[in-house]
Coordinates of C-alpha atoms in Angstrom, one line a residue:
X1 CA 24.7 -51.3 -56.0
X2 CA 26.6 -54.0 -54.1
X3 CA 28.9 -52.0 -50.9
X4 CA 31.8 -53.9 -52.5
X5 CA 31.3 -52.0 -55.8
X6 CA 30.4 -48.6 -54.0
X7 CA 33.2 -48.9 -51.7
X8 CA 35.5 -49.4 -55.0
X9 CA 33.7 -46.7 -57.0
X10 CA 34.3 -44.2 -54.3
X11 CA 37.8 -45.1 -53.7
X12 CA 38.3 -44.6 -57.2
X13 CA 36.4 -41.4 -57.7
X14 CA 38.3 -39.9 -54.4
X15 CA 41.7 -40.4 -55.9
X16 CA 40.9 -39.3 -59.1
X17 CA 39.5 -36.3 -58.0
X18 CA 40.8 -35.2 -54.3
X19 CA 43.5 -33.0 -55.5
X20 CA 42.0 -31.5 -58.7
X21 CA 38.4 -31.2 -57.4
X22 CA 38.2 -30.3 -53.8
X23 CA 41.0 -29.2 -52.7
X24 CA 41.2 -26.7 -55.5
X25 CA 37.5 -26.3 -53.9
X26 CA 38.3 -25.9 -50.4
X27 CA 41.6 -23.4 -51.2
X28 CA 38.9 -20.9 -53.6
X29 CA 36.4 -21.0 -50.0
X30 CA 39.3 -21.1 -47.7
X31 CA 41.6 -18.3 -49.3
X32 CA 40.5 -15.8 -51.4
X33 CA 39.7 -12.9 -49.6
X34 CA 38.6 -11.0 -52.3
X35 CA 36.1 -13.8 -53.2
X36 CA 32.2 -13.2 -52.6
X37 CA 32.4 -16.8 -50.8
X38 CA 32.9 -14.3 -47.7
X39 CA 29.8 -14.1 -47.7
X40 CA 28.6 -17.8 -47.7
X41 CA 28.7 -19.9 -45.0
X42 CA 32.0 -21.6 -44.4
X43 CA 32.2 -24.9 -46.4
X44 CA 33.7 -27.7 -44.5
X45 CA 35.5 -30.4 -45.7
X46 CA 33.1 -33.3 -45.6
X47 CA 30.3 -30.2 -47.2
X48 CA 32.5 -30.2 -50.1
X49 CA 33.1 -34.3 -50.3
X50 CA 28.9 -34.3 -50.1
X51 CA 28.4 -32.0 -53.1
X52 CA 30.7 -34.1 -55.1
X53 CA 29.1 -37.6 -54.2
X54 CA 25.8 -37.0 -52.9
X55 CA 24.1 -39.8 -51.3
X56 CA 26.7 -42.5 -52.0
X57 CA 29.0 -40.7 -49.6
X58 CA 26.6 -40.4 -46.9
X59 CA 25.7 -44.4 -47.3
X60 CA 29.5 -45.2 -47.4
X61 CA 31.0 -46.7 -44.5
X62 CA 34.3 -45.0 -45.5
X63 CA 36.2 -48.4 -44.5
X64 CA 39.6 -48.9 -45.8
X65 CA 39.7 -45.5 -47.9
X66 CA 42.5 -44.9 -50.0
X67 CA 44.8 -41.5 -50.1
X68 CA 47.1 -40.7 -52.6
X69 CA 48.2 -37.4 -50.9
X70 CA 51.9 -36.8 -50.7
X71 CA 52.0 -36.5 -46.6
X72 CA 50.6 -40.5 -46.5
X73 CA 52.9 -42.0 -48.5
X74 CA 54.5 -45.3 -47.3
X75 CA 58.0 -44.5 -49.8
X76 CA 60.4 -43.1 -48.0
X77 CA 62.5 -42.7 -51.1
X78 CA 66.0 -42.5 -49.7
X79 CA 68.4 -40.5 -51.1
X80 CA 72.2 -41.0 -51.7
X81 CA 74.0 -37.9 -51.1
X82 CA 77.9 -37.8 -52.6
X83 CA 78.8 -34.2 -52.9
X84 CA 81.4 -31.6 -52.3
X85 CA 79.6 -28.7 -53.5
X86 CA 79.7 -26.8 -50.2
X87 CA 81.8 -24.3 -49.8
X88 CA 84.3 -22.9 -47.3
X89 CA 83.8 -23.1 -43.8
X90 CA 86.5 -21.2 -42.7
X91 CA 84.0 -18.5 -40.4
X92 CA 80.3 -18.8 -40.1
X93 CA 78.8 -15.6 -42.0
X94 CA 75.3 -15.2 -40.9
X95 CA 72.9 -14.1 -43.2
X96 CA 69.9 -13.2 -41.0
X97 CA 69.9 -11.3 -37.4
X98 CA 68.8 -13.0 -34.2
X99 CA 65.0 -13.8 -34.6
X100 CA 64.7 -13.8 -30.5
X101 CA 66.7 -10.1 -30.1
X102 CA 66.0 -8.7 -33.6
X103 CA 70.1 -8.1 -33.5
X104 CA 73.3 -9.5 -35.5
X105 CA 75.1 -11.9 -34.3
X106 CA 78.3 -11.9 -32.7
X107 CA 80.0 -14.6 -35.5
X108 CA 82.9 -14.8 -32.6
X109 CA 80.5 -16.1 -30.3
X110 CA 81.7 -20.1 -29.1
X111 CA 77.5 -20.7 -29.1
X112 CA 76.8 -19.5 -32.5
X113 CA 75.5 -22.1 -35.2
X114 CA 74.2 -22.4 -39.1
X115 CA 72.4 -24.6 -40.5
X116 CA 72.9 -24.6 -44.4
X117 CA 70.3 -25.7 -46.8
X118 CA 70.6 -26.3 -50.6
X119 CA 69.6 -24.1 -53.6
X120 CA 68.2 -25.3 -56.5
X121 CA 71.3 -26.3 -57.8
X122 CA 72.0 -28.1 -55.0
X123 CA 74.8 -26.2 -53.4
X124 CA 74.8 -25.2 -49.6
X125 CA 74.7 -22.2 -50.2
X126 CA 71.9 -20.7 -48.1
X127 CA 71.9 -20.8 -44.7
X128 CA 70.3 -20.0 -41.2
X129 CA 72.1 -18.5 -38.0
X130 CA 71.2 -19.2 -34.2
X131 CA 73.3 -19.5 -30.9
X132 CA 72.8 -23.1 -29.0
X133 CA 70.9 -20.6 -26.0
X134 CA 68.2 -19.5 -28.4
X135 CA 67.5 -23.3 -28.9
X136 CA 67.4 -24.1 -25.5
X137 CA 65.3 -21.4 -24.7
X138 CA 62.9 -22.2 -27.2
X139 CA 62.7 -25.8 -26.3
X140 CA 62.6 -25.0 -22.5
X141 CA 59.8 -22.7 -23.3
X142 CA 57.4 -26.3 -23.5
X143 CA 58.2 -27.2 -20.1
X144 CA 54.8 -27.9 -18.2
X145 CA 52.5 -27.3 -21.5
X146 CA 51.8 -29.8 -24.6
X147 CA 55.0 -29.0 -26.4
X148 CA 54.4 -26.5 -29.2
X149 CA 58.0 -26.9 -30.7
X150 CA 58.4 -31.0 -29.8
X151 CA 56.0 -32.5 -32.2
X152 CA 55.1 -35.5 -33.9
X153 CA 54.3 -37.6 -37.6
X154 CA 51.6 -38.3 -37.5
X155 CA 49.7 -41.7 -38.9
X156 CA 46.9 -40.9 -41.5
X157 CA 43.5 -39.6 -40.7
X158 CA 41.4 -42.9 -39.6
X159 CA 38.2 -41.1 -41.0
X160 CA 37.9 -40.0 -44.5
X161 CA 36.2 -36.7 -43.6
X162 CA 39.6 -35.7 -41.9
X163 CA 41.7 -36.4 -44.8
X164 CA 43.0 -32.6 -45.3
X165 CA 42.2 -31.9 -41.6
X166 CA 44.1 -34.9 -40.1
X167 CA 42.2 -34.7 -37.3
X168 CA 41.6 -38.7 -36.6
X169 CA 45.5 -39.3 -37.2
X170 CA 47.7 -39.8 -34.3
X171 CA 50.8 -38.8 -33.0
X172 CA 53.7 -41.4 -33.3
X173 CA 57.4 -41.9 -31.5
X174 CA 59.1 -40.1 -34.3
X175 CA 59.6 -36.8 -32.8
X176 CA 60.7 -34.0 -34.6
X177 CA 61.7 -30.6 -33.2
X178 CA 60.6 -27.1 -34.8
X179 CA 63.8 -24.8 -34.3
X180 CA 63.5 -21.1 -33.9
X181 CA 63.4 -20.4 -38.2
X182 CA 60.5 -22.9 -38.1
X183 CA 62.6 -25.4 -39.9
X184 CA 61.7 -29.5 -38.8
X185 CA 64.6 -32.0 -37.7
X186 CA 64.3 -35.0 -36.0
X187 CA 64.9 -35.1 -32.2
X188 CA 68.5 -36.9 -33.2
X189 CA 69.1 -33.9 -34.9
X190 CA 68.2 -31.5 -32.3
X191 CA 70.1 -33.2 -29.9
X192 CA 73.3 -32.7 -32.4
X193 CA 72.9 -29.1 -32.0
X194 CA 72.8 -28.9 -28.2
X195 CA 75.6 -31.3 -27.6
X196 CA 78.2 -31.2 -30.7
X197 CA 81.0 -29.0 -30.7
X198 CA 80.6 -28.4 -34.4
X199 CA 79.0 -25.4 -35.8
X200 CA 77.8 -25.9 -39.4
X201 CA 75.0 -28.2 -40.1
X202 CA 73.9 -29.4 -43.7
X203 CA 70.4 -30.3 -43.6
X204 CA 69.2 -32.9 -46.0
X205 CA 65.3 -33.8 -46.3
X206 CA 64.1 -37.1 -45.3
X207 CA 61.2 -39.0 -47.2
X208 CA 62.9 -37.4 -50.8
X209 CA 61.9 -34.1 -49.8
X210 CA 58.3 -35.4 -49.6
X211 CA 55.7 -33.3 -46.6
X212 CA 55.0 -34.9 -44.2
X213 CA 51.8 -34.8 -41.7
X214 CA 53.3 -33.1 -38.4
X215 CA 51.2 -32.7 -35.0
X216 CA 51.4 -32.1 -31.2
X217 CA 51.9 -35.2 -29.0
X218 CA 48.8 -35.4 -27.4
X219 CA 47.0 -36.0 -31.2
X220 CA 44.6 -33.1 -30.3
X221 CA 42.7 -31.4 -33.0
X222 CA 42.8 -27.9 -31.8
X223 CA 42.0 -23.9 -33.4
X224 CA 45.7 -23.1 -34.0
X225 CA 47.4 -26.4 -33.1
X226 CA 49.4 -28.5 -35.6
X227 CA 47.1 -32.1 -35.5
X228 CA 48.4 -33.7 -39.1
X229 CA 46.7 -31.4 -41.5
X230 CA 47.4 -30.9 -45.1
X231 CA 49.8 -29.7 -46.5
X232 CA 52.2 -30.9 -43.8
X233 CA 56.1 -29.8 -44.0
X234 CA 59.2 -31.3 -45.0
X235 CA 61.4 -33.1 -42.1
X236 CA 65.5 -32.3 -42.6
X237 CA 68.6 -34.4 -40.9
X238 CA 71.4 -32.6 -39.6
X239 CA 74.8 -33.7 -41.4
X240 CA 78.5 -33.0 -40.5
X241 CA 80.7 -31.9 -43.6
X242 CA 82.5 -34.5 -43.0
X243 CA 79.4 -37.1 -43.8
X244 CA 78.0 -35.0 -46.6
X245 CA 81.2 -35.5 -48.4
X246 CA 81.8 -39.3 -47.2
X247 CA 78.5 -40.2 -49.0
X248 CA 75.3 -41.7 -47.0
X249 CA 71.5 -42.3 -47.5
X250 CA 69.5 -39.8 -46.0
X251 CA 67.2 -41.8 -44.0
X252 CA 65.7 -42.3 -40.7
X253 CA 67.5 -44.5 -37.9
X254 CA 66.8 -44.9 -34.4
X255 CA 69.6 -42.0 -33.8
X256 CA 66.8 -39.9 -35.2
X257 CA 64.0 -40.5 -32.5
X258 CA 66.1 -41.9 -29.4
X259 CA 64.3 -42.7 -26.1
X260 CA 63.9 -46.5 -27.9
X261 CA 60.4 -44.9 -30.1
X262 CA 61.7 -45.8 -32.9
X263 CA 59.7 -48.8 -33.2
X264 CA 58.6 -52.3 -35.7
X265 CA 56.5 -50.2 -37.2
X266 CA 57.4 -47.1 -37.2
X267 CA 53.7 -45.7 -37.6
X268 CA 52.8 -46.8 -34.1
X269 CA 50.4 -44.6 -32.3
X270 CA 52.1 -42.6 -29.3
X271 CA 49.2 -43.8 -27.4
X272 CA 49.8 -47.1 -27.7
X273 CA 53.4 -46.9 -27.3
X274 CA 52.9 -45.1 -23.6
X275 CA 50.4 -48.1 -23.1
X276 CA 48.0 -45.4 -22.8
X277 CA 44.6 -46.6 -25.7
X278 CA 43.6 -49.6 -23.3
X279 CA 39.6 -49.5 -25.2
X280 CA 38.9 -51.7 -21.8
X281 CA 39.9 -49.1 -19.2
X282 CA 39.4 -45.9 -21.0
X283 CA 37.9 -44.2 -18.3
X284 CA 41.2 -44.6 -15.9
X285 CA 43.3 -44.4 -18.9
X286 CA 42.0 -41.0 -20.0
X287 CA 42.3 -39.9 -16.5
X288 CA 46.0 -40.9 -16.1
X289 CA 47.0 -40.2 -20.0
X290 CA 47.9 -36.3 -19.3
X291 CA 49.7 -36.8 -15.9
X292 CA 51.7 -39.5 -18.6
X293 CA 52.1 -37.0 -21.1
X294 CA 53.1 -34.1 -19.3
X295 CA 56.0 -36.1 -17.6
X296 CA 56.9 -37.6 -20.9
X297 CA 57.4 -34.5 -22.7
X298 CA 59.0 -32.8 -19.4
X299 CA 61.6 -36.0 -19.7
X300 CA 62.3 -35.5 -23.3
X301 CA 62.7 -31.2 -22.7
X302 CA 65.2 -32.0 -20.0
X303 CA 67.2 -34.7 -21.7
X304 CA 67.6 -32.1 -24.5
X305 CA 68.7 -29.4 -21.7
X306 CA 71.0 -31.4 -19.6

């Protein structure tokens, strides 16, 4: 068989088959506790790829694979928003207790914030209380460490074995921040809630509500580190009243990312946007890149705090 025809057989097989076949696979080895797999040898991703294809997969070159998976899609399928479904706003009523003190809030406290979410029936109904402080505190808490709650999207996985893993993806300028309730915004976003007077946030989902891959800046594939694997999570924008009921596509602008990342394309590589993949120098470059990094992410933790 021609590599041409096996690169296009494969390409078709793995769409056809890489949500049905293994990742219903890989969730059965990975998650059931109960199952007798416990007592199999863990099955890796590219194990499970290799018992589907056999010995074409190990003779494919694996260039130019295709995914169809959700997180890699290039649509960003903007949404319109034109709604006055919302409520009153007359006094924030908080409906959880302070996930830093395990306490209620204080709903006459001048720091205190919600961010409001839609139900099913898309009314901002729900919602999720903080004061300004916890933020800061969170986001202060990365200061002098790869940033655990500044992350990035990431590109896709450059190798097909690290399609669900996303380990070969990299980090790109479009930072988000992960607030206290775990919840995604971009940086933009973030920066609204540490330096607008106003209160209530609606939070709209970018990309049509679509996951995307997140991971930490330094694209490292790490036990316990978010590095672009599947299933990824939903990014939100942060919208006045005011906006939501003015009308407006929810999509990404450079207010989003700030610090001039948002770039051409807006899938370019951190590491190449900090000048810091130079394939001729890697040996200076790796030795500089996290001096770079650490004083990048410092810059961006203290613009947030000033």
């Amino acid at each position: 068989m021609s590599n041409l025809n096996l690169n296009n057989n494969l390409n078709n097989n793995l769409n056809n088959n890489l949500n049905n076949n293994l990742n219903n696979n890989l969730n059965n080895n990975l998650n059931n506790n109960n199952d007798s797999s416990l007592n199999q040898p863990e099955q890796t991703w590219e194990d499970l790829v290799r018992a589907v294809y056999g010995d074409a997969y190990d003779n494919w070159d694996g260039s130019d694979y295709i995914s169809n998976l959700e997180e890699d899609s290039e649509d960003d399928n903007a949404d319109y928003i034109k709604s006055d479904i919302m409520g009153q706003d007359k006094n924030i009523k908080c409906p959880n207790d302070s996930i830093i003190t395990l306490t209620p809030y204080d709903e006459d406290d001048d720091e205190l914030c919600i961010i409001k979410i839609q139900n099913s029936d898309g009314i901002f109904q729900n919602g999720h209380c903080f004061t300004k402080n916890e933020v800061r505190e969170w986001i202060k808490s990365d200061i002098d460490i790869l940033p655990t709650n500044i992350m990035s999207i990431f590109t896709k996985p450059k190798k097909k074995e690290n399609l669900l893993n996303g380990c070969s993806g990299k980090a790109t300028g479009r930072l988000v921040v992960r607030l206290p309730d775990q919840m995604y915004v971009t940086l933009g976003s973030a920066e609204k809630i540490l330096h607008n007077k106003n209160k209530i946030w609606y939070a709209l989902p970018l990309f049509g509500g679509q996951n995307r891959r997140i991971g930490n800046l330094g694209s490292i594939c790490g036990v316990g580190m978010n590095h672009g694997q599947i299933p990824g999570f939903k990014v939100f924008k942060l919208f006045t009243r005011a906006e939501i009921q003015k009308g407006m596509f929810v999509k990404e602008t450079s207010d989003d990312y700030l610090l001039s990342l948002f770039m051409m394309d807006h899938m370019t590589p951190l590491v190449d946007i900090l000048g810091l993949d130079d394939a001729n120098n890697i040996e200076t470059v790796g030795a500089l890149r996290d001096t770079v990094f650490q004083r990048f992410t410092n810059g961006i933790i203290k613009n947030l705090l000033r």
